PDB file of C-alpha atoms in Angstrom:
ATOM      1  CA  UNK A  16      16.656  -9.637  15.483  1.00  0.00           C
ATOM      2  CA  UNK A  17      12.753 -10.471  14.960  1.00  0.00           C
ATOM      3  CA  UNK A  18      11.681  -9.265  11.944  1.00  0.00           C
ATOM      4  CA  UNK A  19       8.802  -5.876  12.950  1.00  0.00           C
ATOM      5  CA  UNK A  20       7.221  -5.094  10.058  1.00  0.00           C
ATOM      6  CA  UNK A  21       6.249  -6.188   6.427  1.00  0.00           C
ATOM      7  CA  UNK A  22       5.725  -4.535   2.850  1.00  0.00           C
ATOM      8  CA  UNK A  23       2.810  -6.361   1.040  1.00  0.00           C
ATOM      9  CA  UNK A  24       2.876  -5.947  -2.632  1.00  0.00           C
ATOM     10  CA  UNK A  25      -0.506  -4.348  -3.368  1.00  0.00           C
ATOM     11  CA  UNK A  26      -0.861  -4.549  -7.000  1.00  0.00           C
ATOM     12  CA  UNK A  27      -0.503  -8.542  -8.205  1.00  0.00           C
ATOM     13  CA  UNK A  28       0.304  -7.866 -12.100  1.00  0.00           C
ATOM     14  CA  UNK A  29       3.417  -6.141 -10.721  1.00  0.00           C
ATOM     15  CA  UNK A  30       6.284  -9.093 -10.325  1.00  0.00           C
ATOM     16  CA  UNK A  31       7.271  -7.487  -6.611  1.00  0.00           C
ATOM     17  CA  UNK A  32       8.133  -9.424  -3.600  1.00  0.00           C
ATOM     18  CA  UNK A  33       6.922  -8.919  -0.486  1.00  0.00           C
ATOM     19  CA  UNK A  34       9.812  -7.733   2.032  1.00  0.00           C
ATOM     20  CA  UNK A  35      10.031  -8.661   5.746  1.00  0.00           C
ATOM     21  CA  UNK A  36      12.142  -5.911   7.660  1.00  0.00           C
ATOM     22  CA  UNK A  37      13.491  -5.377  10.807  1.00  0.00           C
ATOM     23  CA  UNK A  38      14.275  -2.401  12.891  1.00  0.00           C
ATOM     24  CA  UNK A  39      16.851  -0.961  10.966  1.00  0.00           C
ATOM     25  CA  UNK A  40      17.760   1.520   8.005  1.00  0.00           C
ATOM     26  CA  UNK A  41      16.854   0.647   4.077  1.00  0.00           C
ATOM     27  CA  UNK A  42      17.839   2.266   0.701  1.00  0.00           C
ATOM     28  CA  UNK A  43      14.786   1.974  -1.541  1.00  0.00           C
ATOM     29  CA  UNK A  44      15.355   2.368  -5.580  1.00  0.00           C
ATOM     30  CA  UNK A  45      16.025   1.034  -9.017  1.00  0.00           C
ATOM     31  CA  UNK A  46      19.711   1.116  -8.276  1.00  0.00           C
ATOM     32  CA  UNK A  47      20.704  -3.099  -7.706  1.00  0.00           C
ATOM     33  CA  UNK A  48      23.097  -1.047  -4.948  1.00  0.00           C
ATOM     34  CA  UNK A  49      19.429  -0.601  -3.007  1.00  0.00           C
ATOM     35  CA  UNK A  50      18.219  -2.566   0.128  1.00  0.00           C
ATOM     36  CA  UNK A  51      15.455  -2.772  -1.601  1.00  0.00           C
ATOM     37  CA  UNK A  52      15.607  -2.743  -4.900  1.00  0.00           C
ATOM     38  CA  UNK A  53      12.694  -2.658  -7.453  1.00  0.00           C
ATOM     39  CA  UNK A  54      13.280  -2.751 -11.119  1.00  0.00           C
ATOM     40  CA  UNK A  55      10.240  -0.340 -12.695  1.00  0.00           C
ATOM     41  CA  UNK A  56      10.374   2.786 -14.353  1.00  0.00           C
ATOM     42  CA  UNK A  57       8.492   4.780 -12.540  1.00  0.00           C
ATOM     43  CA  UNK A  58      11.084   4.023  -9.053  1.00  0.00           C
ATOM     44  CA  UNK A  59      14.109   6.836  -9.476  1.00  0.00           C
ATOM     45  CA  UNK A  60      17.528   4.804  -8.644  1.00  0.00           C
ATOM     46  CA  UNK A  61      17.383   6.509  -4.941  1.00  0.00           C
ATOM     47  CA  UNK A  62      13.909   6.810  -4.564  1.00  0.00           C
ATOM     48  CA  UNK A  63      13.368   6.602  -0.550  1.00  0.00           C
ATOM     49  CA  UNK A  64      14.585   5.581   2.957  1.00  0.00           C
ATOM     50  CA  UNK A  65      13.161   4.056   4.983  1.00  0.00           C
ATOM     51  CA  UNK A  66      13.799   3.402   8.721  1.00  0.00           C
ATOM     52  CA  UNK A  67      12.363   0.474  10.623  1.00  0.00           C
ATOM     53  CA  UNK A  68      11.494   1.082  14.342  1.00  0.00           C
ATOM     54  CA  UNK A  69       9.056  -1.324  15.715  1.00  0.00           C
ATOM     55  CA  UNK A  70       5.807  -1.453  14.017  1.00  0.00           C
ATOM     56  CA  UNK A  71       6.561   2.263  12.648  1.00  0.00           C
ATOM     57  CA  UNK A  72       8.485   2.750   9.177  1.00  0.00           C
ATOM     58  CA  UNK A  73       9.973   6.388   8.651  1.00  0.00           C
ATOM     59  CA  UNK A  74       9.453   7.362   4.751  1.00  0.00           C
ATOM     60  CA  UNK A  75      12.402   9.859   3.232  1.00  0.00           C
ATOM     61  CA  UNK A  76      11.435  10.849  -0.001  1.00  0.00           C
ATOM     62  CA  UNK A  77      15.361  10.946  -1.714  1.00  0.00           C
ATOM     63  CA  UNK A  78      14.058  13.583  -4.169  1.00  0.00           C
ATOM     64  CA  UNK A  79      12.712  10.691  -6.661  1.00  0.00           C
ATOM     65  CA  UNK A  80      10.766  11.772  -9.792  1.00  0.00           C
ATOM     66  CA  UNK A  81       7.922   9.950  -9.584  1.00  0.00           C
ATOM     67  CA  UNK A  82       7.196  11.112  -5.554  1.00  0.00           C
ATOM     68  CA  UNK A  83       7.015   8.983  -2.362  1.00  0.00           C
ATOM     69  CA  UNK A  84       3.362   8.699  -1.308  1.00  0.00           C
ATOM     70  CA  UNK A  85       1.844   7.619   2.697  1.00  0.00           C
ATOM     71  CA  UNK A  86      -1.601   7.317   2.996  1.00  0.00           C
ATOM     72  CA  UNK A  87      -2.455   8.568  -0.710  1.00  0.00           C
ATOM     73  CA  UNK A  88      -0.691  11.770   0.416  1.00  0.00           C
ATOM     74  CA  UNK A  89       2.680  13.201  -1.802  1.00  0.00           C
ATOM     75  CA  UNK A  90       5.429  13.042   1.283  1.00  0.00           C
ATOM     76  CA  UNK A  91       8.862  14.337   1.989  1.00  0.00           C
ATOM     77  CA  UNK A  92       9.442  12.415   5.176  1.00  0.00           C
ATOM     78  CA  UNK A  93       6.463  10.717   7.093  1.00  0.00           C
ATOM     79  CA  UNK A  94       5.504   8.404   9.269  1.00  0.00           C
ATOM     80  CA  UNK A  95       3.514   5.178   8.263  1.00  0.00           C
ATOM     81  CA  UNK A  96       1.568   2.945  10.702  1.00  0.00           C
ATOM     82  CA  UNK A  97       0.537  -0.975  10.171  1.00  0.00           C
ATOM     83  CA  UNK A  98      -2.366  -0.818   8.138  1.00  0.00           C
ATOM     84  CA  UNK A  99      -1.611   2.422   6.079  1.00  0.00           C
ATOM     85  CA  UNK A 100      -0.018   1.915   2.533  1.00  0.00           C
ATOM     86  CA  UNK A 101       2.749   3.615   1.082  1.00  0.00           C
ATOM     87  CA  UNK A 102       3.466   3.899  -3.186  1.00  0.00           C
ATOM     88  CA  UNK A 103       6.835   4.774  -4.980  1.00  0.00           C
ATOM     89  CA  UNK A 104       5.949   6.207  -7.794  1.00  0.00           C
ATOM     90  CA  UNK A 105       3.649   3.144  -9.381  1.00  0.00           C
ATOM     91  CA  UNK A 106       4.683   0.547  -6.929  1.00  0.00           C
ATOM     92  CA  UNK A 107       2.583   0.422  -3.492  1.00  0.00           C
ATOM     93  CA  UNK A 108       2.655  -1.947  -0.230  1.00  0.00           C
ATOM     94  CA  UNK A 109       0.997  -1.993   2.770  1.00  0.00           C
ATOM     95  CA  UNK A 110       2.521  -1.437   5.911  1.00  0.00           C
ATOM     96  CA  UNK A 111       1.606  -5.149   7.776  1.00  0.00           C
ATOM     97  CA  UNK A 112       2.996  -5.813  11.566  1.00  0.00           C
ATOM     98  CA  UNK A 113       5.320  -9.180  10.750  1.00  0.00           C
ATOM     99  CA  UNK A 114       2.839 -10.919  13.507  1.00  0.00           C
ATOM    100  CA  UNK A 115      -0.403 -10.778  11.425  1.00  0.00           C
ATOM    101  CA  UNK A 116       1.573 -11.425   8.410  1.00  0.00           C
ATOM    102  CA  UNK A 117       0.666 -15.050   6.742  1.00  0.00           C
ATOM    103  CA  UNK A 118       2.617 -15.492   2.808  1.00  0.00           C
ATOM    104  CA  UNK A 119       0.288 -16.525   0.309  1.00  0.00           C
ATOM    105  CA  UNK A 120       0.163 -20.434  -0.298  1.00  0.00           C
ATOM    106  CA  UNK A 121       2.224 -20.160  -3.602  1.00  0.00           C
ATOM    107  CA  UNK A 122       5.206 -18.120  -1.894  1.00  0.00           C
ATOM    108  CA  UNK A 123       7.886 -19.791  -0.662  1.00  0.00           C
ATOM    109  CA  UNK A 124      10.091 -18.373   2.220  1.00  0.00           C
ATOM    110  CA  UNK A 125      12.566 -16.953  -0.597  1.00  0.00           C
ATOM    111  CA  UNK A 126      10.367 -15.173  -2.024  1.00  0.00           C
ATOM    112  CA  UNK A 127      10.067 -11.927   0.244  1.00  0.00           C
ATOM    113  CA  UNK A 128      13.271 -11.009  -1.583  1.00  0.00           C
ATOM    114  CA  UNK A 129      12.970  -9.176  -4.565  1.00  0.00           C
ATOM    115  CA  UNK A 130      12.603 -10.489  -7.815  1.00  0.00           C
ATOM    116  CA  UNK A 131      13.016  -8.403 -10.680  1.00  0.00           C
ATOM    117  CA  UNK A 132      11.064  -7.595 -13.099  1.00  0.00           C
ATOM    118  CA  UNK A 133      10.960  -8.542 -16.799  1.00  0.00           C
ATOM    119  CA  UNK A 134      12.023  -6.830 -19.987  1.00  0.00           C
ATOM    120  CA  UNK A 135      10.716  -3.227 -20.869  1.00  0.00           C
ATOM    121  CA  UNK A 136       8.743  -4.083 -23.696  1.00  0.00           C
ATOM    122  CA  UNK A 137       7.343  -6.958 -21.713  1.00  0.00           C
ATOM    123  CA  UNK A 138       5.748  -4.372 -19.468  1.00  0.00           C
ATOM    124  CA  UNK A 139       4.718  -2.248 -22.831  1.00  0.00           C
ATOM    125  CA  UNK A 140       3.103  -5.113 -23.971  1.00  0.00           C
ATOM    126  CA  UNK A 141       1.341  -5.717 -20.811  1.00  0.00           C
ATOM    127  CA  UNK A 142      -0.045  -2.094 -21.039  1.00  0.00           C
ATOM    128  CA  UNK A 143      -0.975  -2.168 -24.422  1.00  0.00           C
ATOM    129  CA  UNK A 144      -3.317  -4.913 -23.827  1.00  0.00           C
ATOM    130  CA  UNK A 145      -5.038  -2.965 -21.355  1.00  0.00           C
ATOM    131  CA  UNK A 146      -5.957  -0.199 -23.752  1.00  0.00           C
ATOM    132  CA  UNK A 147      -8.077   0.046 -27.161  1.00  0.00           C
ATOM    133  CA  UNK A 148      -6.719   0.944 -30.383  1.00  0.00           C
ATOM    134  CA  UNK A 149      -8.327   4.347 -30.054  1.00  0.00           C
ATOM    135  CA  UNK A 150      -6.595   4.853 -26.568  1.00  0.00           C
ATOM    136  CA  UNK A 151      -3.079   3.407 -28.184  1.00  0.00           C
ATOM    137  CA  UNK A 152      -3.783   5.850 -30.985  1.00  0.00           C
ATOM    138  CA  UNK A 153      -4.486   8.869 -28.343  1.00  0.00           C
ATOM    139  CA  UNK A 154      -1.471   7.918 -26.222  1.00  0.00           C
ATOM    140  CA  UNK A 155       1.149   7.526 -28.876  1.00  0.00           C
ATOM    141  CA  UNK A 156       0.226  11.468 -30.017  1.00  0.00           C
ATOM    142  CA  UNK A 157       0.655  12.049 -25.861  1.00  0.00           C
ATOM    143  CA  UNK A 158       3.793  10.301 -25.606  1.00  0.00           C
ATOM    144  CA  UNK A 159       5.221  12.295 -28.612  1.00  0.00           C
ATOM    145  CA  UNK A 160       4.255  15.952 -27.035  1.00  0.00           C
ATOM    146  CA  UNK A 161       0.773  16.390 -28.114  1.00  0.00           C
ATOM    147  CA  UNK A 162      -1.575  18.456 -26.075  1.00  0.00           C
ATOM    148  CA  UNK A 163      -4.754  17.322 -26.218  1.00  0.00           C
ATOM    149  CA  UNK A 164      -6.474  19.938 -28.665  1.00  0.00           C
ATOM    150  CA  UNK A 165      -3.239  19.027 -30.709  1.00  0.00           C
ATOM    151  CA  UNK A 166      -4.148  15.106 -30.584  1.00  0.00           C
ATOM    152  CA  UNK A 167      -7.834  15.971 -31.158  1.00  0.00           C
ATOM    153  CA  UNK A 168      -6.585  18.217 -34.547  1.00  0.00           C
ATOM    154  CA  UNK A 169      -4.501  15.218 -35.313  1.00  0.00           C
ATOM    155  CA  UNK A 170      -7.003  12.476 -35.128  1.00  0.00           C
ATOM    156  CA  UNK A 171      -9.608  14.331 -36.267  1.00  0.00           C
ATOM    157  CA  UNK A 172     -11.704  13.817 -32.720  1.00  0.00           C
ATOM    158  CA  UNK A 173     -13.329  16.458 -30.100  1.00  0.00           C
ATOM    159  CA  UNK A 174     -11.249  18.005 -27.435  1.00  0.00           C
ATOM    160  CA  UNK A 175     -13.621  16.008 -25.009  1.00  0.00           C
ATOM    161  CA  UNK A 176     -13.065  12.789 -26.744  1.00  0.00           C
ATOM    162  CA  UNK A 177      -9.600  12.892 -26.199  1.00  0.00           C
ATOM    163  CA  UNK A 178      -9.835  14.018 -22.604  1.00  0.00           C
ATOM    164  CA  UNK A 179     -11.887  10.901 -22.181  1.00  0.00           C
ATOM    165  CA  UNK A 180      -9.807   8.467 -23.669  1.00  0.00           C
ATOM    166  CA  UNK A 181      -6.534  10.359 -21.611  1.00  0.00           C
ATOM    167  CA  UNK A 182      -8.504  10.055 -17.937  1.00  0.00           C
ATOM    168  CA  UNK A 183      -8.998   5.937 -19.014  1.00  0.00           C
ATOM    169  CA  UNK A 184      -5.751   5.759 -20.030  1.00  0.00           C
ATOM    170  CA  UNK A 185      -5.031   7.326 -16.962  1.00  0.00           C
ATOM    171  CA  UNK A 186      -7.168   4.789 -15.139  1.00  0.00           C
ATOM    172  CA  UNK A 187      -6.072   1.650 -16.715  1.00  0.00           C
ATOM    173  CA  UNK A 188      -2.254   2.267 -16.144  1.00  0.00           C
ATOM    174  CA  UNK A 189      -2.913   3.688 -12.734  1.00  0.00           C
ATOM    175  CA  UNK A 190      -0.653   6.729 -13.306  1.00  0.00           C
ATOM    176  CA  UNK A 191      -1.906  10.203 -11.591  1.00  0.00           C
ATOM    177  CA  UNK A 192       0.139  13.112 -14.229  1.00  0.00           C
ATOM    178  CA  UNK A 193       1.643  13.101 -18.039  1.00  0.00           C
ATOM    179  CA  UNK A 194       4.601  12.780 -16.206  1.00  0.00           C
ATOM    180  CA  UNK A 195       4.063   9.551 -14.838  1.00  0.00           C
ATOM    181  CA  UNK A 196       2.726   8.489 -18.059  1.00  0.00           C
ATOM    182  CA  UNK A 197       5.447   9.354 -19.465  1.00  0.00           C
ATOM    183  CA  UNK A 198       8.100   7.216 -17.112  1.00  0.00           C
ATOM    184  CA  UNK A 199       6.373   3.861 -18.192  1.00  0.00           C
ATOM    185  CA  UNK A 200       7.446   3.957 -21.252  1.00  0.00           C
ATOM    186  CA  UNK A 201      11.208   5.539 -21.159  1.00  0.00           C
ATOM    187  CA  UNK A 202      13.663   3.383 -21.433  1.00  0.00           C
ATOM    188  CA  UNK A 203      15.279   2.328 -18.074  1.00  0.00           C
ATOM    189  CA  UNK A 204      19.245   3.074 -19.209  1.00  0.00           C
ATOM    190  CA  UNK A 205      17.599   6.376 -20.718  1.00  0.00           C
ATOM    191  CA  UNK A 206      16.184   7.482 -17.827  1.00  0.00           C
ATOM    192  CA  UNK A 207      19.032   6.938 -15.765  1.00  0.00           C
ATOM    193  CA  UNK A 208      20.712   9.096 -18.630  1.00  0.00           C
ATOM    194  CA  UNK A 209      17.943  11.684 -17.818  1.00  0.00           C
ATOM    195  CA  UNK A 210      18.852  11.440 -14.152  1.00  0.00           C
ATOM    196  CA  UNK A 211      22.440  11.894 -14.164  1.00  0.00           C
ATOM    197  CA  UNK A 212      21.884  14.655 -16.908  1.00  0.00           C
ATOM    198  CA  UNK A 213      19.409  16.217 -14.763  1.00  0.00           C
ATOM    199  CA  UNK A 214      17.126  17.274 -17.284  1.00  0.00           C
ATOM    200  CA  UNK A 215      13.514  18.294 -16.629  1.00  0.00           C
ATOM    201  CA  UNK A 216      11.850  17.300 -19.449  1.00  0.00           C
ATOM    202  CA  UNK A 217      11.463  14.296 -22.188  1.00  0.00           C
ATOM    203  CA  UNK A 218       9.663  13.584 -24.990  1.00  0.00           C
ATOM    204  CA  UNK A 219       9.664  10.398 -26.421  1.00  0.00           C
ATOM    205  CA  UNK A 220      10.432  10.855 -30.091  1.00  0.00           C
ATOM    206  CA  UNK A 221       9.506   7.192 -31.246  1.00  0.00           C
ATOM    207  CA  UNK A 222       6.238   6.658 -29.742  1.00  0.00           C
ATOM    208  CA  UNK A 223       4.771   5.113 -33.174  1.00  0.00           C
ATOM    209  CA  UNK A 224       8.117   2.507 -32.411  1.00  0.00           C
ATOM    210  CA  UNK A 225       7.769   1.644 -29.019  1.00  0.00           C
ATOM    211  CA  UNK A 226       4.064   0.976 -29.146  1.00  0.00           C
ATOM    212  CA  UNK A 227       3.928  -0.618 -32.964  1.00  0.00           C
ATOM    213  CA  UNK A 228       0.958   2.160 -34.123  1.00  0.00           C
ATOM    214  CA  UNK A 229       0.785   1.936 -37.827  1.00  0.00           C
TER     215      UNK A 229
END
């Protein structure tokens, strides 16, 4: 069967694959059990299905924390057309007709299988370097519970500096909610704890730790 369709990685600094599918139906998650499966935090272990029908991909969101998005738009089922992108939680592709698709020089044919991603705290230091110390200093008092007038108390800042650094911090790790935030930096066999315990919320206790804030 011809392959119809392909998922471009949009986002180069994350180590995703681009996958060529035909018509058919794929399991999309963190779960190695997955068709497609992508190692990141923000991706629940069922995240989505997706069904392949000529240059047309059905999106199932599979109840995932982190939402199923088409077209910049949260979706419970949808429809996504060549040309339109679609983003699990963090992770987005375009939707490319397998025609017009052309791999980049440096990929080899293997290489539109998935390759997964490194360590954790290889991704935590990834993120850290994107921030400034004031912004690690702002998100470790986030990632430990802090509202922001409590961070601002804490650090001895305005309520509007805080909300600044927050919306950057926002920016720079292209997360949309505290919640999202919060997923980077969980531990993946935690947060399949977290899953399986169905619980709704989770602080991270050892913020300070995980992000080496002295």
């Amino acid at each position: 069967m011809a392959p119809q369709i392909v998922l471009v990685n949009r986002d180069p600094m994350l180590p995703f694959a681009d996958f060529v599918l035909e018509d058919g139906s794929y399991s999309l998650g963190r779960s190695a059990e997955c068709d497609i499966p992508i190692l990141d935090v923000t991706i629940s272990r069922q995240h989505a299905q997706l069904e392949v029908k000529g240059q047309q991909v059905t999106v199932s969101d599979l109840g995932s924390r982190n939402k199923t998005y088409v077209g910049g738009r949260v979706v419970e089922k949808a429809v996504a057309c060549c040309g339109e992108e679609v983003r699990f939680g963090r992770v987005a592709f375009l939707v490319q007709c397998a025609q017009q698709y052309s791999p980049p020089p440096d990929k080899r044919e293997s290489d539109t299988r998935i390759h997964k991603s490194d360590s954790p705290a290889l991704h935590i230091e990834e993120m850290k370097s994107a921030l400034t110390p004031a912004q690690l200093r702002v998100l470790a008092c986030t990632l430990n519970g802090h509202s922001e007038k409590a961070v601002a108390r804490k650090l001895g800042i305005s309520h509007h500096t805080v909300h600044n650094h927050i919306r950057q911090i926002y920016h720079q790790l292209k997360v949309q909610s505290r919640a999202e935030l919060m997923s980077l930096f969980i531990p993946l066999e935690l947060l399949d704890h977290v899953e399986k315990s169905d619980h709704s919320r989770l602080q991270a206790k050892t913020a300070d730790d995980i992000l080496q804030i002295e």
